[in-house]
Amino acid sequence: MPEVTNEPIKEENENKQPEENLNETLPGSEDSGDQNENTEDNKIFFTTTSNQNNSSNGSMSIQPGTFKIGPKGEVTINWLWDGGGYVGQVGIFSLKGMENLEPGSEEFIQEAVRRVLSNSTEGYLVIDDLTEGAQFSGKLPWEDDFNKGEHKQKPPFKMEPGDTFAVIIVPNGTFEEVDKDPGLLNDPKKRPLFSIDAANPNGDFQGGQIADVTGHGSVFVMEDIPAKQGSDKDYNDFIFQVTGAKGNAVKLDEYIDPNKDWRQVDVGKDLLEKAKQVIDQHPEDQLIGNETLEGGEGDDTLPSGSGDDTLPSGSGNDTLPSGSGDDTLPSGSGNDTLPSGSEDGGSGELPGGGVEGDDTIVGTEGDDTINGSAEDDTINAGAGNDLVSGDEGDDSLNGEVGDDTLCGDAGDDTTVGGEGSDSLVGGEGDDSSSGDAGDDTCVGGTGNDTLGGGEGDDTTYGNTGDDSIEGGTGNDSIAGGKDEDTVAGGEGEDTVCGDMGDDSVLGEAGDDTAIGGQGSDTVLGGDGNDTLYGNVDSDSLEGGTGSDSLCAGKGDDIANGDEGDDVVNGDIGDDTAIGGQGVDTTVGGEGDDELYGNTENDELYGNTGNDTIYGGKNNDIIRGGKDNDVLYGDLGDDIIYGDMGDDTLIGGEGQDVLIGGAGSDTFELASGLGTDSIVDFVIGEDVLSLSGGLTFEQLEIVQGSGPQAADTLIKLAGTDEVLAVLIGVQASQVTSASFTVV
């Protein structure tokens, strides 16, 4: 094997700095995996073993200079700054399967280079200084601007979730050169350098080849000269940001020359601000391994990481955040906080049922199962498709992102589905549930519940109790359930049903279908072209604005079309049907109904039963239907059909056409209301009724002439006023026997 040189080297355009007296132990890191006190920020944190030959998942354990890949298996490397005079390349390589290779040996280096060139889940070439540039550039006070070429953000690199990778640099050359000529390992300008310090010349885990710029495990800088053999300690040769993986390295403050701190100049500040924005969008966890952390009796903070963690709390008021792995977070007897979550997801089981304390639980970004306690819990499920149960107590449940199932169980609970298509069940108690965004299903359970679908096409059922339901936006389906409910569709084309009980049903905005259901209901269509059903019992229906269709159903109902061109059907029972404003069609249905045309040219049908119909203003068409009806034309030139039965036809003001139909009909005449044309008057069967003080002696009965030669004219004697024209009737047949006085 060729000898690998450890001689000091110096990069062009960089001044050699005096060698620092470096500590032999990575600050803030131990070999135990126990919890340690970091006196710098006075927080409790956990580290895993740095023994490179001990791994539970087939890859190297987390040690300085390595990166743990998140559950998505997608790693992004963004080159932020080029501060080195060398022109080289940077690669990443998986450590899985390299446990038996000695770091720094020729075999280790050649395998790392091979993996970089494989362009596979084993490794990738991520930065090529020969062909591309960094995102930021500028001249620093102590050196020139070395950035050349166009910055090109590469897509994420696919790697195995949970594996560990390291970074490798060829300072002044290419990986292909090193792969083809192992002798270059003795060339101080081409000999690869590693983020793992033990793989570098004279490496001894001092950890200074790579440094963490921000302390978040996301932004790193690597020197392209060995940190202990001539580096200028300005730590700006390769600055890059990593997402989709968590890095472990010494902090930059430990090693950078304070006289060459690029973070204090404008371009450095811009770079850090950009990096911070990415960090905020991709938060990472502090723990990575499969850990068991126990809180004890005090008030503990027990953070977890991306592994499969078990975090049992004690009797104090504990904080138990979980990470991206499959975590188990049972609470104790105190008022516990069980938050969790990471950028890359995971799943968790967070049982807390049956224990004491008002708990706060925050789920992971995976698919969690979370159970609250017997007290008043607050549970935020996080991202993922979660299953959340509040158990007893007055709980607050928020599904947040994902298709969640939230069960409030006993108590007066508040549940919010958040984004996604959620299922919410209130359980016992007076609950408040909101589906929020997405196509949600909300069920109130027992109690007097307040339910809101929120955005999306929601399905909501109040169940038992006096419930208040608001559909929100979207095309919703709502049923109030038992008891006396108030249900409103909100915006969108909704189907709203009061179901059982005396309910208030509101379609509101949109073309809705509103159904009263069983009970004496009030059904309001609101804006839009609505369809309203009263169903059974005595209901009140009002169409509102728009062209509505109303069917009152069984019972003695009141149905009002209100504004628009409506169709109003009283259906079964003694109904009051009102067309309202607009050109309406009003049908009485079965029973003794009252029909009102109101304004415009309306059509009114009594159907069966002894109906009373008022045409209202304008030119109406009125049909009595079966049985004995009383029909008023009111104002306008109306056409009135008595149809079957002994009907009374009253034209009112205007030039009306009266058709009695089958049966003994009565046609009412009065002075000053216009001339009525009676089409089918039958002598000896039908009657002319005189109102307004008229008597038979005041009348003049004459045979018509011209076009009316076959008709009889009934005139007010001594005037030109014609009260009625009897079509096809001879005047000689009309006697006082055909008249009656009201």
XYZ file of C-alpha atoms in Angstrom:
742
model
C 0.000 0.000 0.000
C 1.459 3.414 -0.917
C 2.421 5.558 2.032
C -0.098 8.272 2.824
C 1.664 11.548 3.583
C 0.926 13.579 6.691
C 3.197 16.463 5.746
C 1.946 20.023 6.300
C 0.672 21.697 3.129
C -0.224 25.276 2.272
C -2.931 26.412 -0.130
C -2.254 29.088 -2.724
C -3.439 32.606 -1.772
C -3.822 31.649 1.898
C -1.480 32.620 4.712
C -0.449 29.882 7.082
C -1.701 30.544 10.615
C 0.070 29.513 13.816
C -1.180 26.117 14.935
C -3.767 26.313 17.681
C -3.560 24.286 20.858
C -6.614 22.095 20.211
C -8.470 20.109 22.840
C -8.328 16.336 22.498
C -12.053 15.839 23.199
C -14.936 17.153 21.098
C -16.662 19.787 23.234
C -20.096 18.772 24.414
C -19.650 15.098 23.436
C -19.002 11.979 25.505
C -18.678 8.278 24.727
C -21.578 7.184 26.893
C -24.960 8.122 25.436
C -26.033 9.519 28.838
C -27.340 13.014 29.400
C -24.735 15.755 29.763
C -24.808 19.355 30.901
C -23.881 21.863 28.228
C -22.884 24.851 30.303
C -22.851 27.144 27.304
C -26.614 27.178 26.807
C -27.652 25.583 30.120
C -29.890 23.006 28.446
C -30.059 19.273 29.016
C -29.247 17.329 25.839
C -28.369 13.780 24.865
C -25.519 12.429 22.705
C -24.927 8.978 21.314
C -21.751 6.920 21.395
C -18.829 7.950 19.191
C -17.542 4.381 18.884
C -17.374 3.983 15.117
C -17.471 0.185 15.188
C -20.644 -0.154 17.243
C -23.856 0.264 15.279
C -27.361 -1.078 15.692
C -28.569 -0.393 12.174
C -25.712 -1.545 10.008
C -24.072 1.872 9.699
C -21.610 3.850 11.776
C -22.967 5.404 14.950
C -23.242 9.148 15.064
C -19.837 10.744 15.607
C -18.335 14.159 14.848
C -18.346 14.907 11.142
C -21.174 12.546 10.190
C -24.778 13.103 9.117
C -27.877 11.063 9.993
C -30.280 10.704 7.028
C -33.935 11.491 7.735
C -36.911 9.176 7.081
C -37.585 10.638 3.616
C -34.194 9.537 2.360
C -33.696 12.783 0.430
C -30.589 14.866 1.131
C -30.099 18.331 -0.346
C -26.681 20.029 -0.428
C -26.651 23.748 -1.262
C -23.214 25.311 -1.888
C -23.329 28.710 -0.214
C -19.740 30.063 -0.404
C -16.433 29.354 -2.170
C -13.566 30.799 -0.147
C -10.698 28.578 -1.223
C -8.025 29.210 -3.819
C -7.993 25.537 -4.714
C -10.360 24.203 -7.393
C -11.682 20.879 -6.157
C -14.722 18.690 -5.626
C -16.943 17.710 -2.688
C -18.776 14.413 -2.289
C -20.895 12.545 0.222
C -20.742 8.802 0.881
C -22.699 6.372 3.020
C -20.798 4.725 5.875
C -22.977 1.621 5.797
C -20.795 -1.429 5.183
C -17.518 0.407 5.932
C -17.393 -0.515 9.619
C -14.387 -2.799 9.203
C -12.291 -0.285 7.239
C -9.834 1.809 9.216
C -10.554 5.524 8.686
C -7.659 7.135 6.818
C -6.399 3.892 5.323
C -5.939 3.530 1.581
C -8.821 1.033 1.476
C -11.102 3.453 3.324
C -10.203 6.362 1.024
C -10.568 4.352 -2.183
C -13.947 2.935 -1.095
C -15.179 6.433 -0.217
C -14.078 7.742 -3.633
C -15.727 4.790 -5.382
C -19.002 5.496 -3.602
C -18.949 9.173 -4.562
C -18.465 8.247 -8.213
C -21.246 5.609 -8.072
C -23.933 8.342 -8.182
C -26.209 6.061 -6.157
C -27.575 5.732 -2.640
C -23.972 4.888 -1.670
C -22.703 8.346 -2.581
C -22.722 11.375 -4.878
C -20.569 14.174 -6.239
C -22.372 17.175 -4.719
C -20.095 20.191 -5.459
C -17.812 20.610 -8.481
C -15.699 23.767 -8.223
C -14.497 23.215 -11.775
C -17.924 23.691 -13.377
C -20.163 25.571 -10.944
C -20.232 28.416 -8.469
C -21.563 29.054 -4.979
C -24.769 30.928 -4.215
C -23.017 33.874 -2.519
C -19.831 35.641 -3.550
C -17.810 38.667 -2.585
C -14.389 39.885 -1.551
C -13.438 39.476 2.071
C -11.039 41.958 3.709
C -8.279 39.348 3.977
C -8.589 37.557 0.611
C -9.864 37.711 -2.964
C -13.210 36.530 -4.353
C -12.633 32.911 -5.428
C -16.181 32.177 -6.556
C -16.416 31.363 -10.275
C -19.190 29.895 -12.381
C -22.969 29.808 -12.175
C -24.705 28.530 -9.055
C -26.964 25.576 -9.812
C -29.105 24.087 -7.069
C -29.066 20.300 -7.476
C -32.165 18.189 -6.778
C -32.260 16.047 -3.616
C -29.929 13.053 -3.491
C -31.646 9.739 -2.758
C -30.081 7.854 0.165
C -31.205 5.173 2.603
C -33.308 6.592 5.478
C -31.604 6.211 8.850
C -28.130 5.623 7.364
C -25.122 7.790 8.164
C -22.955 9.596 5.632
C -19.756 11.642 5.714
C -18.313 14.406 3.516
C -15.125 14.090 1.450
C -13.132 16.806 -0.383
C -10.514 16.510 -3.110
C -8.834 19.901 -2.426
C -7.355 20.618 -5.859
C -8.448 17.942 -8.290
C -11.180 15.453 -9.078
C -12.428 12.172 -7.668
C -11.807 10.490 -11.022
C -8.129 11.430 -10.815
C -7.797 9.910 -7.360
C -9.747 6.807 -8.391
C -7.530 6.152 -11.408
C -4.216 6.911 -9.683
C -3.903 5.784 -6.022
C -0.473 7.374 -5.984
C -2.170 10.763 -5.756
C -2.918 9.940 -2.126
C 0.614 11.199 -1.483
C -0.068 14.466 -3.325
C -0.826 17.073 -0.614
C -3.089 18.987 -3.030
C -5.151 15.996 -4.139
C -5.161 13.747 -1.076
C -8.850 13.644 0.007
C -9.880 15.225 3.290
C -12.842 13.999 5.335
C -15.437 15.439 7.655
C -14.508 12.495 9.932
C -11.345 13.780 11.601
C -9.974 10.281 12.243
C -9.726 9.751 8.469
C -7.470 12.800 7.983
C -3.676 13.068 8.415
C -2.858 12.834 12.144
C -6.582 12.663 12.808
C -7.411 12.070 16.451
C -11.054 13.139 16.881
C -10.132 16.745 17.496
C -12.886 17.554 15.028
C -11.573 20.732 13.425
C -11.785 19.811 9.725
C -15.537 20.499 9.584
C -17.463 22.946 11.770
C -21.129 23.711 12.435
C -21.716 27.373 11.554
C -25.069 27.990 13.246
C -25.264 25.234 15.847
C -28.434 23.810 14.260
C -26.757 20.889 12.491
C -27.630 22.357 9.102
C -24.902 24.756 7.872
C -21.283 23.554 7.770
C -17.879 24.703 6.584
C -14.890 22.530 5.646
C -11.271 23.538 5.326
C -9.466 22.232 2.242
C -6.135 22.009 4.105
C -5.803 19.716 7.159
C -6.980 21.723 10.143
C -3.800 20.975 12.099
C -1.310 21.277 9.241
C -1.339 24.764 7.839
C -4.977 25.827 7.624
C -5.506 29.579 7.867
C -8.466 28.938 10.206
C -10.811 31.313 8.336
C -13.219 28.406 7.741
C -14.750 29.614 4.493
C -13.277 27.252 1.870
C -16.501 25.284 1.338
C -19.635 26.529 3.128
C -22.698 24.399 2.437
C -26.157 23.763 3.843
C -27.691 20.334 4.400
C -31.409 19.516 4.554
C -32.935 16.093 4.964
C -30.173 15.008 7.334
C -28.833 16.008 10.746
C -25.141 16.787 11.103
C -22.856 16.511 14.124
C -19.760 18.698 14.293
C -17.889 21.085 16.552
C -19.118 24.646 16.653
C -17.378 27.134 14.399
C -16.728 29.488 17.312
C -14.316 26.903 18.784
C -11.841 27.075 15.883
C -12.284 30.117 13.638
C -9.658 32.865 13.721
C -11.596 35.807 15.236
C -9.673 38.167 12.927
C -11.044 36.297 9.900
C -14.624 35.737 10.971
C -16.576 36.103 7.707
C -19.832 36.121 9.676
C -19.155 39.709 10.719
C -19.100 41.183 7.174
C -22.176 42.038 5.096
C -22.016 39.139 2.657
C -21.579 36.727 5.540
C -24.608 38.159 7.306
C -26.679 37.755 4.132
C -25.526 34.164 3.862
C -26.524 33.411 7.458
C -29.928 35.041 7.000
C -30.561 32.828 3.972
C -29.444 29.793 5.944
C -31.719 30.717 8.835
C -34.746 30.820 6.512
C -33.999 27.282 5.381
C -33.478 26.138 8.982
C -36.873 27.566 9.937
C -38.467 25.608 7.086
C -36.632 22.370 7.950
C -36.338 21.996 11.748
C -34.316 18.940 12.830
C -34.277 17.001 16.114
C -31.483 16.727 18.659
C -31.528 12.940 19.091
C -30.928 10.403 16.361
C -30.475 6.951 17.900
C -32.925 4.464 19.401
C -33.068 5.817 22.938
C -34.718 5.079 26.266
C -34.864 8.247 28.406
C -36.551 8.304 31.801
C -37.664 11.492 33.460
C -37.791 10.575 37.123
C -39.640 12.506 39.816
C -38.560 16.045 38.954
C -39.736 18.496 36.299
C -37.843 17.057 33.325
C -37.235 17.928 29.688
C -36.698 14.732 27.679
C -36.176 15.421 23.970
C -36.160 12.548 21.501
C -34.715 12.237 18.026
C -35.227 10.462 14.747
C -34.891 6.951 16.158
C -37.432 4.757 17.905
C -37.524 6.324 21.365
C -39.226 5.444 24.637
C -39.705 8.481 26.890
C -41.545 7.554 30.106
C -42.083 10.480 32.432
C -42.141 10.492 36.183
C -44.300 12.184 38.747
C -43.207 15.730 37.977
C -44.420 18.165 35.353
C -42.468 16.761 32.429
C -41.790 17.878 28.860
C -41.430 14.909 26.515
C -40.875 15.932 22.880
C -40.590 13.121 20.363
C -38.764 13.103 17.055
C -39.138 11.576 13.636
C -39.007 7.941 14.725
C -41.672 5.660 16.162
C -41.897 7.124 19.656
C -43.765 6.022 22.765
C -44.533 8.931 25.097
C -46.672 7.873 28.090
C -47.323 10.638 30.570
C -47.016 10.359 34.321
C -48.989 11.726 37.219
C -47.994 15.359 36.751
C -49.181 17.973 34.288
C -47.049 16.741 31.419
C -46.076 18.262 28.086
C -45.564 15.654 25.392
C -44.541 17.535 22.233
C -42.901 15.940 19.241
C -42.127 16.397 15.591
C -39.509 16.733 12.925
C -39.241 17.718 9.328
C -38.989 14.182 8.043
C -41.967 12.659 9.771
C -42.120 9.293 11.490
C -44.872 7.809 13.562
C -45.556 7.616 17.236
C -47.722 6.135 19.937
C -48.425 8.566 22.739
C -50.691 6.887 25.301
C -51.718 8.886 28.330
C -55.087 7.400 29.218
C -55.968 6.686 32.783
C -53.201 8.739 34.393
C -53.425 11.915 36.379
C -52.588 15.446 35.287
C -53.592 18.004 32.666
C -51.330 16.956 29.814
C -50.107 18.796 26.743
C -49.211 16.405 23.932
C -47.780 17.285 20.525
C -47.554 14.546 17.925
C -44.869 13.847 15.364
C -45.044 14.592 11.669
C -45.808 10.913 11.101
C -48.951 8.841 11.693
C -49.464 9.049 15.455
C -51.779 7.323 17.919
C -52.297 9.642 20.888
C -54.416 8.983 23.981
C -55.122 11.684 26.540
C -55.585 11.220 30.261
C -58.560 11.415 32.593
C -57.949 15.137 33.100
C -58.142 18.175 30.806
C -55.655 17.494 28.010
C -54.351 19.587 25.130
C -53.262 17.490 22.154
C -51.770 18.835 18.920
C -51.298 15.876 16.608
C -48.890 17.501 14.130
C -48.496 16.353 10.543
C -49.459 12.866 9.438
C -52.644 10.817 9.560
C -53.185 10.694 13.306
C -55.572 8.892 15.682
C -56.245 11.005 18.778
C -58.421 10.188 21.789
C -59.009 12.717 24.541
C -60.361 10.218 27.088
C -62.102 11.790 30.085
C -61.890 15.484 30.908
C -62.514 18.685 28.976
C -59.970 18.186 26.215
C -58.642 20.338 23.391
C -57.669 18.293 20.325
C -56.103 19.658 17.140
C -55.353 17.313 14.270
C -53.262 19.943 12.448
C -51.917 18.645 9.108
C -53.028 15.262 7.731
C -56.143 13.084 7.549
C -56.813 12.710 11.260
C -59.353 10.960 13.491
C -60.131 12.877 16.697
C -62.312 11.436 19.483
C -63.118 13.748 22.349
C -64.716 10.965 24.423
C -66.194 12.035 27.780
C -66.179 15.692 28.825
C -66.846 19.017 27.139
C -64.243 18.777 24.388
C -62.944 21.103 21.693
C -61.717 19.386 18.534
C -60.220 21.018 15.433
C -59.383 18.889 12.434
C -56.877 21.258 10.817
C -55.707 20.653 7.262
C -56.692 17.395 5.602
C -59.805 15.229 5.467
C -60.497 14.594 9.140
C -63.009 12.596 11.217
C -64.119 14.241 14.476
C -66.251 12.556 17.150
C -67.216 14.566 20.198
C -68.433 11.732 22.418
C -70.209 12.561 25.656
C -70.527 16.148 26.853
C -71.225 19.513 25.252
C -68.540 19.506 22.576
C -67.232 22.038 20.080
C -65.846 20.587 16.854
C -64.511 22.261 13.727
C -63.302 20.362 10.708
C -61.282 23.359 9.518
C -59.672 22.882 6.084
C -60.361 19.741 4.041
C -63.323 17.433 3.452
C -64.175 16.508 7.037
C -66.648 14.319 8.930
C -67.893 15.716 12.273
C -70.105 13.756 14.680
C -71.289 15.455 17.832
C -72.211 12.482 19.978
C -74.342 13.042 23.074
C -74.755 16.488 24.568
C -75.522 19.932 23.205
C -72.747 20.288 20.657
C -71.430 23.100 18.469
C -70.126 21.728 15.182
C -68.486 23.503 12.257
C -67.355 21.925 9.048
C -65.006 24.752 8.078
C -63.561 24.778 4.583
C -64.170 21.886 2.217
C -67.037 19.513 1.448
C -67.915 18.316 4.939
C -70.293 15.752 6.446
C -71.645 16.708 9.877
C -74.043 14.866 12.178
C -75.182 16.323 15.473
C -76.423 13.062 16.980
C -78.381 13.521 20.242
C -78.761 16.823 22.085
C -79.699 20.361 21.080
C -76.902 20.982 18.594
C -75.724 24.019 16.652
C -74.100 23.175 13.314
C -72.493 25.474 10.748
C -71.288 23.943 7.494
C -68.875 26.725 6.533
C -67.596 26.943 2.980
C -67.871 24.050 0.554
C -70.651 21.680 -0.470
C -71.630 20.194 2.879
C -73.954 17.441 4.082
C -75.459 18.127 7.522
C -77.954 16.303 9.757
C -78.915 17.590 13.173
C -79.880 14.232 14.671
C -82.246 13.933 17.609
C -83.633 16.832 19.662
C -83.968 20.490 18.736
C -81.082 21.554 16.518
C -80.000 24.630 14.596
C -78.214 23.653 11.396
C -76.838 26.027 8.763
C -75.172 25.082 5.513
C -73.043 28.194 5.088
C -71.528 28.916 1.695
C -71.679 26.315 -1.055
C -74.296 23.916 -2.386
C -75.268 22.136 0.818
C -77.659 19.386 1.882
C -78.980 20.305 5.318
C -81.399 18.203 7.375
C -82.787 18.899 10.809
C -83.546 15.201 11.208
C -85.560 14.432 14.375
C -86.928 17.176 16.640
C -88.236 20.719 16.192
C -85.288 22.113 14.230
C -84.169 25.343 12.593
C -82.642 24.572 9.205
C -80.837 27.233 7.168
C -79.417 26.694 3.718
C -77.719 30.128 3.645
C -75.573 31.036 0.619
C -75.549 28.727 -2.394
C -78.022 26.405 -4.120
C -78.980 24.287 -1.119
C -81.252 21.385 -0.260
C -82.785 21.982 3.178
C -84.926 19.337 4.879
C -86.787 19.768 8.115
C -87.184 16.072 8.900
C -89.398 14.864 11.720
C -90.837 17.510 14.025
C -92.208 21.017 13.559
C -89.306 22.658 11.757
C -88.376 26.087 10.458
C -86.608 25.781 7.110
C -84.970 28.799 5.455
C -83.318 28.605 2.063
C -81.331 31.846 2.148
C -79.451 33.025 -0.942
C -79.414 30.878 -4.053
C -81.810 28.573 -5.867
C -82.789 26.257 -3.043
C -84.885 23.120 -2.612
C -86.773 22.952 0.692
C -88.661 20.057 2.257
C -90.699 20.296 5.423
C -91.257 16.552 5.709
C -93.605 15.462 8.547
C -95.398 17.658 11.133
C -96.303 21.336 10.848
C -93.377 23.191 9.320
C -92.536 26.727 8.246
C -90.591 27.092 4.991
C -89.175 30.253 3.445
C -87.203 30.196 0.228
C -85.391 33.513 0.564
C -83.711 35.032 -2.471
C -83.352 33.024 -5.649
C -85.685 30.743 -7.578
C -86.587 28.131 -4.993
C -88.583 24.902 -4.863
C -90.555 24.293 -1.663
C -92.389 21.130 -0.658
C -93.977 21.406 2.765
C -94.682 17.697 3.279
C -97.143 16.307 5.781
C -98.786 18.507 8.391
C -100.380 21.938 8.361
C -97.495 23.939 6.928
C -96.647 27.492 5.938
C -94.504 27.701 2.802
C -93.318 31.044 1.421
C -91.256 31.252 -1.734
C -90.217 34.824 -0.914
C -88.076 36.494 -3.592
C -87.450 34.915 -6.976
C -89.433 32.707 -9.355
C -90.445 29.943 -6.977
C -92.335 26.650 -7.024
C -94.255 26.209 -3.762
C -96.065 22.978 -2.903
C -98.061 22.626 0.283
C -98.202 18.863 -0.219
C -100.237 16.980 2.426
C -102.218 18.852 5.088
C -104.084 22.134 5.414
C -101.300 24.382 4.175
C -100.673 28.042 3.533
C -98.593 28.398 0.367
C -97.280 31.812 -0.683
C -95.471 32.433 -3.922
C -93.963 35.716 -2.808
C -92.247 38.089 -5.190
C -91.479 36.838 -8.664
C -93.260 34.659 -11.221
C -94.293 31.784 -8.972
C -96.041 28.444 -9.268
C -97.986 27.579 -6.131
C -99.642 24.212 -5.501
C -101.823 23.411 -2.528
C -101.597 19.628 -2.653
C -103.873 17.513 -0.506
C -105.962 19.240 2.171
C -107.859 22.496 2.549
C -105.179 24.972 1.526
C -104.741 28.729 1.227
C -102.673 29.886 -1.727
C -101.325 33.388 -2.388
C -99.821 34.515 -5.662
C -98.650 37.931 -4.490
C -96.909 40.021 -7.209
C -96.101 39.134 -10.859
C -97.881 36.705 -13.191
C -98.353 33.623 -11.048
C -99.841 30.168 -11.534
C -101.780 28.705 -8.612
C -103.226 25.187 -8.335
C -105.422 24.126 -5.449
C -105.308 20.415 -6.244
C -107.476 18.326 -3.873
C -109.379 19.746 -0.918
C -111.535 22.813 -0.375
C -108.985 25.462 -1.244
C -108.949 29.242 -1.080
C -106.716 30.886 -3.661
C -105.710 34.535 -4.082
C -104.013 35.523 -7.318
C -102.705 38.869 -6.116
C -101.402 41.478 -8.511
C -100.881 41.058 -12.269
C -102.231 38.467 -14.660
C -102.537 35.132 -12.931
C -103.693 31.641 -13.875
C -105.693 29.986 -11.106
C -107.015 26.421 -10.981
C -109.064 25.130 -8.088
C -108.659 21.425 -8.782
C -110.921 18.940 -7.062
C -113.518 19.762 -4.413
C -115.216 23.040 -3.576
C -112.826 25.937 -3.971
C -113.010 29.715 -3.558
C -110.862 31.431 -6.169
C -109.932 35.140 -6.188
C -108.274 36.718 -9.194
C -107.615 39.967 -7.303
C -105.832 42.595 -9.413
C -104.994 42.018 -13.063
C -106.455 40.185 -16.044
C -106.718 36.691 -14.632
C -107.788 33.290 -15.964
C -109.594 31.270 -13.311
C -110.577 27.601 -13.581
C -112.888 26.111 -10.996
C -112.185 22.614 -12.323
C -114.088 19.888 -10.456
C -116.422 20.676 -7.581
C -118.857 23.411 -6.641
C -116.535 26.381 -6.895
C -116.820 30.115 -6.326
C -114.966 32.264 -8.838
C -114.327 35.952 -8.078
C -112.447 37.768 -10.813
C -111.726 40.977 -8.903
C -110.347 43.983 -10.748
C -109.415 43.523 -14.388
C -110.716 41.792 -17.493
C -110.915 38.249 -16.160
C -111.801 34.937 -17.815
C -113.810 32.611 -15.563
C -114.241 28.903 -16.306
C -116.252 27.023 -13.716
C -115.651 23.494 -14.925
C -117.634 20.539 -13.622
C -120.022 21.132 -10.731
C -122.431 23.869 -9.673
C -120.272 26.968 -9.732
C -120.866 30.487 -8.482
C -119.530 33.511 -10.362
C -119.420 36.699 -8.311
C -120.157 40.029 -10.029
C -119.659 43.580 -8.740
C -119.695 47.065 -10.218
C -116.508 48.949 -11.045
C -114.191 45.920 -11.241
C -114.095 45.312 -14.986
C -115.817 42.911 -17.385
C -115.542 39.194 -16.704
C -115.936 36.613 -19.460
C -117.730 33.514 -18.148
C -116.958 30.715 -20.572
C -119.094 27.770 -19.438
C -122.138 29.158 -17.608
C -124.855 26.479 -17.449
C -128.466 27.647 -16.975
C -130.062 25.896 -13.995
C -126.722 24.656 -12.647
C -124.446 27.662 -12.182
C -125.264 30.878 -10.309
C -124.337 34.540 -10.727
C -123.739 36.120 -7.302
C -124.255 39.876 -6.950
C -122.065 41.685 -4.403
C -121.376 45.266 -3.399
C -125.097 46.125 -2.978
C -126.130 45.046 -6.470
C -129.668 43.684 -7.047
C -131.231 41.912 -9.985
C -133.443 44.983 -10.642
C -130.329 47.107 -11.368
C -129.267 44.842 -14.196
C -129.935 44.918 -17.924
C -129.631 41.568 -19.717
C -129.156 41.919 -23.478
C -128.142 39.763 -26.414
C -124.797 40.653 -27.859
C -124.152 41.792 -31.394
C -121.416 41.427 -33.954
C -118.654 39.104 -32.645
C -120.723 38.688 -29.466
C -123.988 37.866 -31.224
C -124.125 34.434 -29.566
C -123.357 35.798 -26.091
C -125.339 37.440 -23.306
C -124.185 40.765 -21.859
C -125.050 41.590 -18.262
C -124.953 45.361 -17.909
C -125.565 47.891 -15.167
C -128.872 49.483 -16.215
C -128.678 53.045 -17.456
C -124.911 52.836 -18.035
C -122.462 51.428 -20.545
C -120.767 49.258 -17.898
C -120.727 45.564 -18.789
C -120.339 43.433 -15.675
C -120.038 40.093 -17.437
C -120.311 38.296 -20.770
C -121.894 34.822 -20.732
C -120.221 33.059 -23.659
C -122.624 31.000 -25.822
C -125.683 31.749 -23.684
C -128.919 33.203 -25.085
C -130.259 36.229 -23.186
C -133.787 34.839 -23.253
C -132.660 31.960 -21.035
C -131.240 34.182 -18.294
C -133.788 34.966 -15.613
C -133.720 36.023 -11.980
C -133.446 32.332 -11.095
C -129.821 32.448 -12.288
C -128.918 35.138 -9.706
C -128.317 35.331 -6.012
C -127.406 38.259 -3.797
C -124.487 38.090 -1.365
